[in-house]
Amino acid sequence: PEVGGAGQQKLKQARVLVIGAGGLGAPVLEYLAAAGVGTLGVVDDDTVSLSNLQRQVIHGTDTIGMLKTQSAEAAIARINPNISVETHTFRLTAENAPALV
């Protein structure tokens, strides 16, 4: 009720870029998706491994070996299929950051 319809529309129009879909990025993506942020960008160049699962909550055993960006995209779609996800499967650097942002 504190957000209201107008606030939810602002969230739907918002764009957030999350650097990393690991220990911190995974729950951030989960909460942003649940909140209804309209476009989520995910930057990560790693794959899901078994050792990630206890702390990277959006990945599961069925995503081991998958790119974290793809696994995150699938998890976001399960939470809120109305969100647009932009995946960037590379490491953020000083050279590519300006064009990405």
PDB file of N, CA and C in Angstrom:
ATOM      1  N   PRO A   1       0.803  -1.210   0.000  1.00  0.00           N
ATOM      2  CA  PRO A   1       0.000   0.000   0.000  1.00  0.00           C
ATOM      3  C   PRO A   1       0.848   1.278   0.000  1.00  0.00           C
ATOM      4  N   GLU A   2       2.064   1.216   0.561  1.00  0.00           N
ATOM      5  CA  GLU A   2       2.900   2.414   0.591  1.00  0.00           C
ATOM      6  C   GLU A   2       3.380   2.798  -0.806  1.00  0.00           C
ATOM      7  N   VAL A   3       3.527   1.816  -1.684  1.00  0.00           N
ATOM      8  CA  VAL A   3       4.018   2.067  -3.032  1.00  0.00           C
ATOM      9  C   VAL A   3       2.883   2.547  -3.924  1.00  0.00           C
ATOM     10  N   GLY A   4       1.780   1.865  -3.888  1.00  0.00           N
ATOM     11  CA  GLY A   4       0.621   2.245  -4.669  1.00  0.00           C
ATOM     12  C   GLY A   4       0.799   1.997  -6.160  1.00  0.00           C
ATOM     13  N   GLY A   5      -0.236   2.273  -6.903  1.00  0.00           N
ATOM     14  CA  GLY A   5      -0.218   2.059  -8.349  1.00  0.00           C
ATOM     15  C   GLY A   5       0.805   2.917  -9.063  1.00  0.00           C
ATOM     16  N   ALA A   6       0.918   4.174  -8.665  1.00  0.00           N
ATOM     17  CA  ALA A   6       1.885   5.070  -9.314  1.00  0.00           C
ATOM     18  C   ALA A   6       3.313   4.616  -9.055  1.00  0.00           C
ATOM     19  N   GLY A   7       3.573   4.199  -7.838  1.00  0.00           N
ATOM     20  CA  GLY A   7       4.907   3.711  -7.504  1.00  0.00           C
ATOM     21  C   GLY A   7       5.249   2.434  -8.243  1.00  0.00           C
ATOM     22  N   GLN A   8       4.274   1.538  -8.372  1.00  0.00           N
ATOM     23  CA  GLN A   8       4.510   0.287  -9.098  1.00  0.00           C
ATOM     24  C   GLN A   8       4.784   0.568 -10.575  1.00  0.00           C
ATOM     25  N   GLN A   9       4.124   1.559 -11.143  1.00  0.00           N
ATOM     26  CA  GLN A   9       4.388   1.934 -12.534  1.00  0.00           C
ATOM     27  C   GLN A   9       5.812   2.475 -12.698  1.00  0.00           C
ATOM     28  N   LYS A  10       6.280   3.234 -11.719  1.00  0.00           N
ATOM     29  CA  LYS A  10       7.658   3.722 -11.763  1.00  0.00           C
ATOM     30  C   LYS A  10       8.644   2.562 -11.694  1.00  0.00           C
ATOM     31  N   LEU A  11       8.366   1.587 -10.842  1.00  0.00           N
ATOM     32  CA  LEU A  11       9.225   0.402 -10.768  1.00  0.00           C
ATOM     33  C   LEU A  11       9.227  -0.350 -12.095  1.00  0.00           C
ATOM     34  N   LYS A  12       8.063  -0.468 -12.702  1.00  0.00           N
ATOM     35  CA  LYS A  12       7.956  -1.172 -13.982  1.00  0.00           C
ATOM     36  C   LYS A  12       8.773  -0.485 -15.071  1.00  0.00           C
ATOM     37  N   GLN A  13       8.914   0.817 -14.990  1.00  0.00           N
ATOM     38  CA  GLN A  13       9.680   1.577 -15.978  1.00  0.00           C
ATOM     39  C   GLN A  13      11.172   1.647 -15.639  1.00  0.00           C
ATOM     40  N   ALA A  14      11.538   1.213 -14.448  1.00  0.00           N
ATOM     41  CA  ALA A  14      12.936   1.313 -14.003  1.00  0.00           C
ATOM     42  C   ALA A  14      13.814   0.270 -14.695  1.00  0.00           C
ATOM     43  N   ARG A  15      15.095   0.631 -14.817  1.00  0.00           N
ATOM     44  CA  ARG A  15      16.109  -0.252 -15.380  1.00  0.00           C
ATOM     45  C   ARG A  15      17.251  -0.335 -14.374  1.00  0.00           C
ATOM     46  N   VAL A  16      17.637  -1.560 -14.011  1.00  0.00           N
ATOM     47  CA  VAL A  16      18.712  -1.754 -13.045  1.00  0.00           C
ATOM     48  C   VAL A  16      19.722  -2.717 -13.643  1.00  0.00           C
ATOM     49  N   LEU A  17      21.003  -2.358 -13.536  1.00  0.00           N
ATOM     50  CA  LEU A  17      22.086  -3.215 -13.996  1.00  0.00           C
ATOM     51  C   LEU A  17      22.765  -3.808 -12.774  1.00  0.00           C
ATOM     52  N   VAL A  18      22.799  -5.131 -12.694  1.00  0.00           N
ATOM     53  CA  VAL A  18      23.417  -5.829 -11.572  1.00  0.00           C
ATOM     54  C   VAL A  18      24.714  -6.462 -12.067  1.00  0.00           C
ATOM     55  N   ILE A  19      25.806  -6.110 -11.411  1.00  0.00           N
ATOM     56  CA  ILE A  19      27.112  -6.639 -11.776  1.00  0.00           C
ATOM     57  C   ILE A  19      27.373  -7.871 -10.925  1.00  0.00           C
ATOM     58  N   GLY A  20      27.320  -9.033 -11.563  1.00  0.00           N
ATOM     59  CA  GLY A  20      27.537 -10.296 -10.875  1.00  0.00           C
ATOM     60  C   GLY A  20      26.232 -10.959 -10.475  1.00  0.00           C
ATOM     61  N   ALA A  21      26.143 -12.258 -10.756  1.00  0.00           N
ATOM     62  CA  ALA A  21      24.964 -13.046 -10.379  1.00  0.00           C
ATOM     63  C   ALA A  21      25.375 -14.102  -9.366  1.00  0.00           C
ATOM     64  N   GLY A  22      26.266 -13.702  -8.457  1.00  0.00           N
ATOM     65  CA  GLY A  22      26.795 -14.609  -7.455  1.00  0.00           C
ATOM     66  C   GLY A  22      26.204 -14.362  -6.090  1.00  0.00           C
ATOM     67  N   GLY A  23      27.067 -14.407  -5.076  1.00  0.00           N
ATOM     68  CA  GLY A  23      26.632 -14.334  -3.683  1.00  0.00           C
ATOM     69  C   GLY A  23      25.828 -13.096  -3.335  1.00  0.00           C
ATOM     70  N   LEU A  24      26.174 -11.949  -3.855  1.00  0.00           N
ATOM     71  CA  LEU A  24      25.412 -10.729  -3.605  1.00  0.00           C
ATOM     72  C   LEU A  24      24.412 -10.433  -4.713  1.00  0.00           C
ATOM     73  N   GLY A  25      24.825 -10.635  -5.948  1.00  0.00           N
ATOM     74  CA  GLY A  25      23.955 -10.330  -7.076  1.00  0.00           C
ATOM     75  C   GLY A  25      22.728 -11.219  -7.157  1.00  0.00           C
ATOM     76  N   ALA A  26      22.867 -12.488  -6.760  1.00  0.00           N
ATOM     77  CA  ALA A  26      21.734 -13.417  -6.856  1.00  0.00           C
ATOM     78  C   ALA A  26      20.534 -12.967  -6.034  1.00  0.00           C
ATOM     79  N   PRO A  27      20.698 -12.668  -4.734  1.00  0.00           N
ATOM     80  CA  PRO A  27      19.523 -12.204  -3.989  1.00  0.00           C
ATOM     81  C   PRO A  27      19.041 -10.824  -4.432  1.00  0.00           C
ATOM     82  N   VAL A  28      19.962  -9.978  -4.875  1.00  0.00           N
ATOM     83  CA  VAL A  28      19.554  -8.660  -5.385  1.00  0.00           C
ATOM     84  C   VAL A  28      18.624  -8.849  -6.579  1.00  0.00           C
ATOM     85  N   LEU A  29      19.009  -9.713  -7.512  1.00  0.00           N
ATOM     86  CA  LEU A  29      18.173  -9.974  -8.686  1.00  0.00           C
ATOM     87  C   LEU A  29      16.819 -10.548  -8.280  1.00  0.00           C
ATOM     88  N   GLU A  30      16.830 -11.451  -7.325  1.00  0.00           N
ATOM     89  CA  GLU A  30      15.587 -12.067  -6.859  1.00  0.00           C
ATOM     90  C   GLU A  30      14.629 -11.020  -6.290  1.00  0.00           C
ATOM     91  N   TYR A  31      15.143 -10.140  -5.449  1.00  0.00           N
ATOM     92  CA  TYR A  31      14.292  -9.119  -4.846  1.00  0.00           C
ATOM     93  C   TYR A  31      13.842  -8.063  -5.846  1.00  0.00           C
ATOM     94  N   LEU A  32      14.715  -7.672  -6.763  1.00  0.00           N
ATOM     95  CA  LEU A  32      14.313  -6.695  -7.780  1.00  0.00           C
ATOM     96  C   LEU A  32      13.230  -7.266  -8.693  1.00  0.00           C
ATOM     97  N   ALA A  33      13.350  -8.545  -9.025  1.00  0.00           N
ATOM     98  CA  ALA A  33      12.328  -9.201  -9.850  1.00  0.00           C
ATOM     99  C   ALA A  33      10.999  -9.253  -9.106  1.00  0.00           C
ATOM    100  N   ALA A  34      11.048  -9.616  -7.840  1.00  0.00           N
ATOM    101  CA  ALA A  34       9.824  -9.692  -7.045  1.00  0.00           C
ATOM    102  C   ALA A  34       9.189  -8.318  -6.861  1.00  0.00           C
ATOM    103  N   ALA A  35      10.016  -7.278  -6.803  1.00  0.00           N
ATOM    104  CA  ALA A  35       9.497  -5.919  -6.640  1.00  0.00           C
ATOM    105  C   ALA A  35       8.852  -5.394  -7.911  1.00  0.00           C
ATOM    106  N   GLY A  36       9.190  -5.981  -9.064  1.00  0.00           N
ATOM    107  CA  GLY A  36       8.584  -5.558 -10.317  1.00  0.00           C
ATOM    108  C   GLY A  36       9.391  -4.557 -11.108  1.00  0.00           C
ATOM    109  N   VAL A  37      10.705  -4.491 -10.868  1.00  0.00           N
ATOM    110  CA  VAL A  37      11.556  -3.627 -11.686  1.00  0.00           C
ATOM    111  C   VAL A  37      11.448  -4.111 -13.132  1.00  0.00           C
ATOM    112  N   GLY A  38      11.165  -3.215 -14.056  1.00  0.00           N
ATOM    113  CA  GLY A  38      10.816  -3.586 -15.427  1.00  0.00           C
ATOM    114  C   GLY A  38      11.910  -4.199 -16.267  1.00  0.00           C
ATOM    115  N   THR A  39      13.144  -3.722 -16.122  1.00  0.00           N
ATOM    116  CA  THR A  39      14.259  -4.253 -16.904  1.00  0.00           C
ATOM    117  C   THR A  39      15.442  -4.502 -15.988  1.00  0.00           C
ATOM    118  N   LEU A  40      15.927  -5.741 -16.011  1.00  0.00           N
ATOM    119  CA  LEU A  40      17.103  -6.096 -15.228  1.00  0.00           C
ATOM    120  C   LEU A  40      18.223  -6.499 -16.166  1.00  0.00           C
ATOM    121  N   GLY A  41      19.356  -5.855 -16.021  1.00  0.00           N
ATOM    122  CA  GLY A  41      20.558  -6.249 -16.732  1.00  0.00           C
ATOM    123  C   GLY A  41      21.412  -7.088 -15.806  1.00  0.00           C
ATOM    124  N   VAL A  42      22.015  -8.141 -16.338  1.00  0.00           N
ATOM    125  CA  VAL A  42      22.859  -9.034 -15.546  1.00  0.00           C
ATOM    126  C   VAL A  42      24.202  -9.165 -16.249  1.00  0.00           C
ATOM    127  N   VAL A  43      25.269  -8.809 -15.541  1.00  0.00           N
ATOM    128  CA  VAL A  43      26.624  -8.931 -16.074  1.00  0.00           C
ATOM    129  C   VAL A  43      27.353 -10.000 -15.273  1.00  0.00           C
ATOM    130  N   ASP A  44      27.802 -11.055 -15.935  1.00  0.00           N
ATOM    131  CA  ASP A  44      28.590 -12.100 -15.276  1.00  0.00           C
ATOM    132  C   ASP A  44      29.210 -12.974 -16.354  1.00  0.00           C
ATOM    133  N   ASP A  45      30.442 -13.398 -16.137  1.00  0.00           N
ATOM    134  CA  ASP A  45      31.115 -14.223 -17.137  1.00  0.00           C
ATOM    135  C   ASP A  45      31.371 -15.646 -16.648  1.00  0.00           C
ATOM    136  N   ASP A  46      30.751 -16.027 -15.540  1.00  0.00           N
ATOM    137  CA  ASP A  46      31.021 -17.303 -14.895  1.00  0.00           C
ATOM    138  C   ASP A  46      29.890 -18.299 -15.157  1.00  0.00           C
ATOM    139  N   THR A  47      30.155 -19.557 -14.824  1.00  0.00           N
ATOM    140  CA  THR A  47      29.136 -20.605 -14.887  1.00  0.00           C
ATOM    141  C   THR A  47      28.793 -21.055 -13.473  1.00  0.00           C
ATOM    142  N   VAL A  48      27.638 -21.646 -13.326  1.00  0.00           N
ATOM    143  CA  VAL A  48      27.175 -22.144 -12.039  1.00  0.00           C
ATOM    144  C   VAL A  48      27.943 -23.422 -11.706  1.00  0.00           C
ATOM    145  N   SER A  49      28.437 -23.498 -10.481  1.00  0.00           N
ATOM    146  CA  SER A  49      29.089 -24.720 -10.018  1.00  0.00           C
ATOM    147  C   SER A  49      28.447 -25.166  -8.706  1.00  0.00           C
ATOM    148  N   LEU A  50      28.656 -26.409  -8.349  1.00  0.00           N
ATOM    149  CA  LEU A  50      28.053 -26.974  -7.139  1.00  0.00           C
ATOM    150  C   LEU A  50      28.417 -26.153  -5.909  1.00  0.00           C
ATOM    151  N   SER A  51      29.642 -25.653  -5.858  1.00  0.00           N
ATOM    152  CA  SER A  51      30.085 -24.881  -4.689  1.00  0.00           C
ATOM    153  C   SER A  51      29.377 -23.542  -4.559  1.00  0.00           C
ATOM    154  N   ASN A  52      28.672 -23.093  -5.581  1.00  0.00           N
ATOM    155  CA  ASN A  52      27.933 -21.827  -5.537  1.00  0.00           C
ATOM    156  C   ASN A  52      26.580 -21.951  -4.838  1.00  0.00           C
ATOM    157  N   LEU A  53      26.010 -23.126  -4.827  1.00  0.00           N
ATOM    158  CA  LEU A  53      24.582 -23.262  -4.538  1.00  0.00           C
ATOM    159  C   LEU A  53      24.172 -22.860  -3.131  1.00  0.00           C
ATOM    160  N   GLN A  54      25.036 -23.008  -2.129  1.00  0.00           N
ATOM    161  CA  GLN A  54      24.624 -22.685  -0.758  1.00  0.00           C
ATOM    162  C   GLN A  54      24.487 -21.192  -0.529  1.00  0.00           C
ATOM    163  N   ARG A  55      25.050 -20.354  -1.418  1.00  0.00           N
ATOM    164  CA  ARG A  55      24.979 -18.915  -1.196  1.00  0.00           C
ATOM    165  C   ARG A  55      24.418 -18.132  -2.381  1.00  0.00           C
ATOM    166  N   GLN A  56      24.233 -18.769  -3.500  1.00  0.00           N
ATOM    167  CA  GLN A  56      23.736 -18.086  -4.695  1.00  0.00           C
ATOM    168  C   GLN A  56      22.331 -18.611  -4.989  1.00  0.00           C
ATOM    169  N   VAL A  57      21.361 -17.998  -4.336  1.00  0.00           N
ATOM    170  CA  VAL A  57      20.024 -18.555  -4.172  1.00  0.00           C
ATOM    171  C   VAL A  57      19.198 -18.687  -5.448  1.00  0.00           C
ATOM    172  N   ILE A  58      19.551 -18.028  -6.523  1.00  0.00           N
ATOM    173  CA  ILE A  58      18.742 -18.157  -7.738  1.00  0.00           C
ATOM    174  C   ILE A  58      19.190 -19.327  -8.616  1.00  0.00           C
ATOM    175  N   HIS A  59      20.319 -19.935  -8.275  1.00  0.00           N
ATOM    176  CA  HIS A  59      20.825 -21.064  -9.049  1.00  0.00           C
ATOM    177  C   HIS A  59      20.489 -22.369  -8.329  1.00  0.00           C
ATOM    178  N   GLY A  60      20.307 -23.446  -9.092  1.00  0.00           N
ATOM    179  CA  GLY A  60      19.992 -24.741  -8.514  1.00  0.00           C
ATOM    180  C   GLY A  60      20.821 -25.842  -9.149  1.00  0.00           C
ATOM    181  N   THR A  61      20.655 -27.050  -8.651  1.00  0.00           N
ATOM    182  CA  THR A  61      21.438 -28.173  -9.174  1.00  0.00           C
ATOM    183  C   THR A  61      21.180 -28.391 -10.664  1.00  0.00           C
ATOM    184  N   ASP A  62      19.989 -28.059 -11.123  1.00  0.00           N
ATOM    185  CA  ASP A  62      19.669 -28.234 -12.544  1.00  0.00           C
ATOM    186  C   ASP A  62      20.365 -27.206 -13.433  1.00  0.00           C
ATOM    187  N   THR A  63      21.007 -26.181 -12.834  1.00  0.00           N
ATOM    188  CA  THR A  63      21.693 -25.166 -13.630  1.00  0.00           C
ATOM    189  C   THR A  63      23.219 -25.274 -13.543  1.00  0.00           C
ATOM    190  N   ILE A  64      23.724 -26.306 -12.892  1.00  0.00           N
ATOM    191  CA  ILE A  64      25.176 -26.488 -12.802  1.00  0.00           C
ATOM    192  C   ILE A  64      25.738 -26.609 -14.221  1.00  0.00           C
ATOM    193  N   GLY A  65      26.794 -25.840 -14.478  1.00  0.00           N
ATOM    194  CA  GLY A  65      27.418 -25.806 -15.794  1.00  0.00           C
ATOM    195  C   GLY A  65      26.846 -24.753 -16.725  1.00  0.00           C
ATOM    196  N   MET A  66      25.692 -24.207 -16.386  1.00  0.00           N
ATOM    197  CA  MET A  66      25.045 -23.181 -17.199  1.00  0.00           C
ATOM    198  C   MET A  66      25.694 -21.829 -16.901  1.00  0.00           C
ATOM    199  N   LEU A  67      25.680 -20.945 -17.861  1.00  0.00           N
ATOM    200  CA  LEU A  67      26.129 -19.575 -17.605  1.00  0.00           C
ATOM    201  C   LEU A  67      25.257 -18.959 -16.514  1.00  0.00           C
ATOM    202  N   LYS A  68      25.873 -18.242 -15.600  1.00  0.00           N
ATOM    203  CA  LYS A  68      25.092 -17.613 -14.531  1.00  0.00           C
ATOM    204  C   LYS A  68      24.086 -16.615 -15.081  1.00  0.00           C
ATOM    205  N   THR A  69      24.423 -15.962 -16.183  1.00  0.00           N
ATOM    206  CA  THR A  69      23.473 -15.026 -16.779  1.00  0.00           C
ATOM    207  C   THR A  69      22.225 -15.755 -17.262  1.00  0.00           C
ATOM    208  N   GLN A  70      22.397 -16.926 -17.860  1.00  0.00           N
ATOM    209  CA  GLN A  70      21.244 -17.698 -18.336  1.00  0.00           C
ATOM    210  C   GLN A  70      20.434 -18.257 -17.177  1.00  0.00           C
ATOM    211  N   SER A  71      21.123 -18.754 -16.164  1.00  0.00           N
ATOM    212  CA  SER A  71      20.436 -19.277 -14.989  1.00  0.00           C
ATOM    213  C   SER A  71      19.652 -18.169 -14.298  1.00  0.00           C
ATOM    214  N   ALA A  72      20.269 -16.997 -14.172  1.00  0.00           N
ATOM    215  CA  ALA A  72      19.584 -15.866 -13.550  1.00  0.00           C
ATOM    216  C   ALA A  72      18.369 -15.450 -14.363  1.00  0.00           C
ATOM    217  N   GLU A  73      18.509 -15.422 -15.677  1.00  0.00           N
ATOM    218  CA  GLU A  73      17.390 -15.048 -16.543  1.00  0.00           C
ATOM    219  C   GLU A  73      16.212 -15.996 -16.350  1.00  0.00           C
ATOM    220  N   ALA A  74      16.488 -17.291 -16.256  1.00  0.00           N
ATOM    221  CA  ALA A  74      15.419 -18.279 -16.053  1.00  0.00           C
ATOM    222  C   ALA A  74      14.765 -18.095 -14.687  1.00  0.00           C
ATOM    223  N   ALA A  75      15.563 -17.829 -13.660  1.00  0.00           N
ATOM    224  CA  ALA A  75      15.013 -17.621 -12.317  1.00  0.00           C
ATOM    225  C   ALA A  75      14.151 -16.369 -12.266  1.00  0.00           C
ATOM    226  N   ILE A  76      14.604 -15.313 -12.908  1.00  0.00           N
ATOM    227  CA  ILE A  76      13.836 -14.057 -12.943  1.00  0.00           C
ATOM    228  C   ILE A  76      12.496 -14.291 -13.646  1.00  0.00           C
ATOM    229  N   ALA A  77      12.508 -15.041 -14.731  1.00  0.00           N
ATOM    230  CA  ALA A  77      11.271 -15.328 -15.471  1.00  0.00           C
ATOM    231  C   ALA A  77      10.289 -16.135 -14.621  1.00  0.00           C
ATOM    232  N   ARG A  78      10.798 -17.019 -13.766  1.00  0.00           N
ATOM    233  CA  ARG A  78       9.917 -17.791 -12.871  1.00  0.00           C
ATOM    234  C   ARG A  78       9.279 -16.872 -11.828  1.00  0.00           C
ATOM    235  N   ILE A  79      10.045 -15.894 -11.352  1.00  0.00           N
ATOM    236  CA  ILE A  79       9.543 -14.979 -10.330  1.00  0.00           C
ATOM    237  C   ILE A  79       8.555 -13.990 -10.923  1.00  0.00           C
ATOM    238  N   ASN A  80       8.913 -13.408 -12.077  1.00  0.00           N
ATOM    239  CA  ASN A  80       8.070 -12.397 -12.704  1.00  0.00           C
ATOM    240  C   ASN A  80       8.284 -12.442 -14.218  1.00  0.00           C
ATOM    241  N   PRO A  81       7.411 -13.116 -14.937  1.00  0.00           N
ATOM    242  CA  PRO A  81       7.591 -13.262 -16.384  1.00  0.00           C
ATOM    243  C   PRO A  81       7.422 -11.968 -17.175  1.00  0.00           C
ATOM    244  N   ASN A  82       6.997 -10.897 -16.535  1.00  0.00           N
ATOM    245  CA  ASN A  82       6.790  -9.629 -17.224  1.00  0.00           C
ATOM    246  C   ASN A  82       8.025  -8.745 -17.245  1.00  0.00           C
ATOM    247  N   ILE A  83       9.115  -9.217 -16.677  1.00  0.00           N
ATOM    248  CA  ILE A  83      10.353  -8.430 -16.621  1.00  0.00           C
ATOM    249  C   ILE A  83      11.192  -8.717 -17.853  1.00  0.00           C
ATOM    250  N   SER A  84      11.801  -7.674 -18.386  1.00  0.00           N
ATOM    251  CA  SER A  84      12.750  -7.818 -19.482  1.00  0.00           C
ATOM    252  C   SER A  84      14.142  -8.021 -18.879  1.00  0.00           C
ATOM    253  N   VAL A  85      14.847  -9.049 -19.345  1.00  0.00           N
ATOM    254  CA  VAL A  85      16.187  -9.344 -18.838  1.00  0.00           C
ATOM    255  C   VAL A  85      17.191  -9.168 -19.967  1.00  0.00           C
ATOM    256  N   GLU A  86      18.231  -8.398 -19.689  1.00  0.00           N
ATOM    257  CA  GLU A  86      19.317  -8.200 -20.645  1.00  0.00           C
ATOM    258  C   GLU A  86      20.557  -8.857 -20.059  1.00  0.00           C
ATOM    259  N   THR A  87      21.050  -9.912 -20.709  1.00  0.00           N
ATOM    260  CA  THR A  87      22.214 -10.622 -20.201  1.00  0.00           C
ATOM    261  C   THR A  87      23.477 -10.160 -20.918  1.00  0.00           C
ATOM    262  N   HIS A  88      24.543 -10.070 -20.152  1.00  0.00           N
ATOM    263  CA  HIS A  88      25.845  -9.645 -20.663  1.00  0.00           C
ATOM    264  C   HIS A  88      26.878 -10.622 -20.113  1.00  0.00           C
ATOM    265  N   THR A  89      27.284 -11.565 -20.953  1.00  0.00           N
ATOM    266  CA  THR A  89      28.167 -12.628 -20.501  1.00  0.00           C
ATOM    267  C   THR A  89      29.620 -12.240 -20.746  1.00  0.00           C
ATOM    268  N   PHE A  90      30.077 -11.319 -19.930  1.00  0.00           N
ATOM    269  CA  PHE A  90      31.473 -10.901 -19.944  1.00  0.00           C
ATOM    270  C   PHE A  90      31.776 -10.240 -18.610  1.00  0.00           C
ATOM    271  N   ARG A  91      33.037 -10.005 -18.359  1.00  0.00           N
ATOM    272  CA  ARG A  91      33.467  -9.325 -17.136  1.00  0.00           C
ATOM    273  C   ARG A  91      33.435  -7.822 -17.379  1.00  0.00           C
ATOM    274  N   LEU A  92      32.893  -7.078 -16.440  1.00  0.00           N
ATOM    275  CA  LEU A  92      32.838  -5.626 -16.549  1.00  0.00           C
ATOM    276  C   LEU A  92      34.248  -5.059 -16.401  1.00  0.00           C
ATOM    277  N   THR A  93      34.612  -4.182 -17.310  1.00  0.00           N
ATOM    278  CA  THR A  93      35.920  -3.529 -17.265  1.00  0.00           C
ATOM    279  C   THR A  93      35.744  -2.029 -17.455  1.00  0.00           C
ATOM    280  N   ALA A  94      36.809  -1.303 -17.221  1.00  0.00           N
ATOM    281  CA  ALA A  94      36.775   0.148 -17.439  1.00  0.00           C
ATOM    282  C   ALA A  94      36.512   0.471 -18.896  1.00  0.00           C
ATOM    283  N   GLU A  95      36.933  -0.426 -19.789  1.00  0.00           N
ATOM    284  CA  GLU A  95      36.753  -0.187 -21.214  1.00  0.00           C
ATOM    285  C   GLU A  95      35.316  -0.406 -21.677  1.00  0.00           C
ATOM    286  N   ASN A  96      34.633  -1.441 -21.153  1.00  0.00           N
ATOM    287  CA  ASN A  96      33.286  -1.737 -21.657  1.00  0.00           C
ATOM    288  C   ASN A  96      32.175  -1.125 -20.797  1.00  0.00           C
ATOM    289  N   ALA A  97      32.497  -0.632 -19.617  1.00  0.00           N
ATOM    290  CA  ALA A  97      31.470  -0.101 -18.724  1.00  0.00           C
ATOM    291  C   ALA A  97      30.712   1.100 -19.304  1.00  0.00           C
ATOM    292  N   PRO A  98      31.383   2.098 -19.876  1.00  0.00           N
ATOM    293  CA  PRO A  98      30.617   3.253 -20.372  1.00  0.00           C
ATOM    294  C   PRO A  98      29.556   2.878 -21.415  1.00  0.00           C
ATOM    295  N   ALA A  99      29.880   2.001 -22.334  1.00  0.00           N
ATOM    296  CA  ALA A  99      28.912   1.607 -23.363  1.00  0.00           C
ATOM    297  C   ALA A  99      27.768   0.796 -22.750  1.00  0.00           C
ATOM    298  N   LEU A 100      28.070   0.017 -21.759  1.00  0.00           N
ATOM    299  CA  LEU A 100      27.046  -0.820 -21.127  1.00  0.00           C
ATOM    300  C   LEU A 100      26.073   0.026 -20.312  1.00  0.00           C
ATOM    301  N   VAL A 101      26.603   0.945 -19.563  1.00  0.00           N
ATOM    302  CA  VAL A 101      25.759   1.772 -18.700  1.00  0.00           C
ATOM    303  C   VAL A 101      25.035   2.803 -19.542  1.00  0.00           C
TER     304      VAL A 101
END
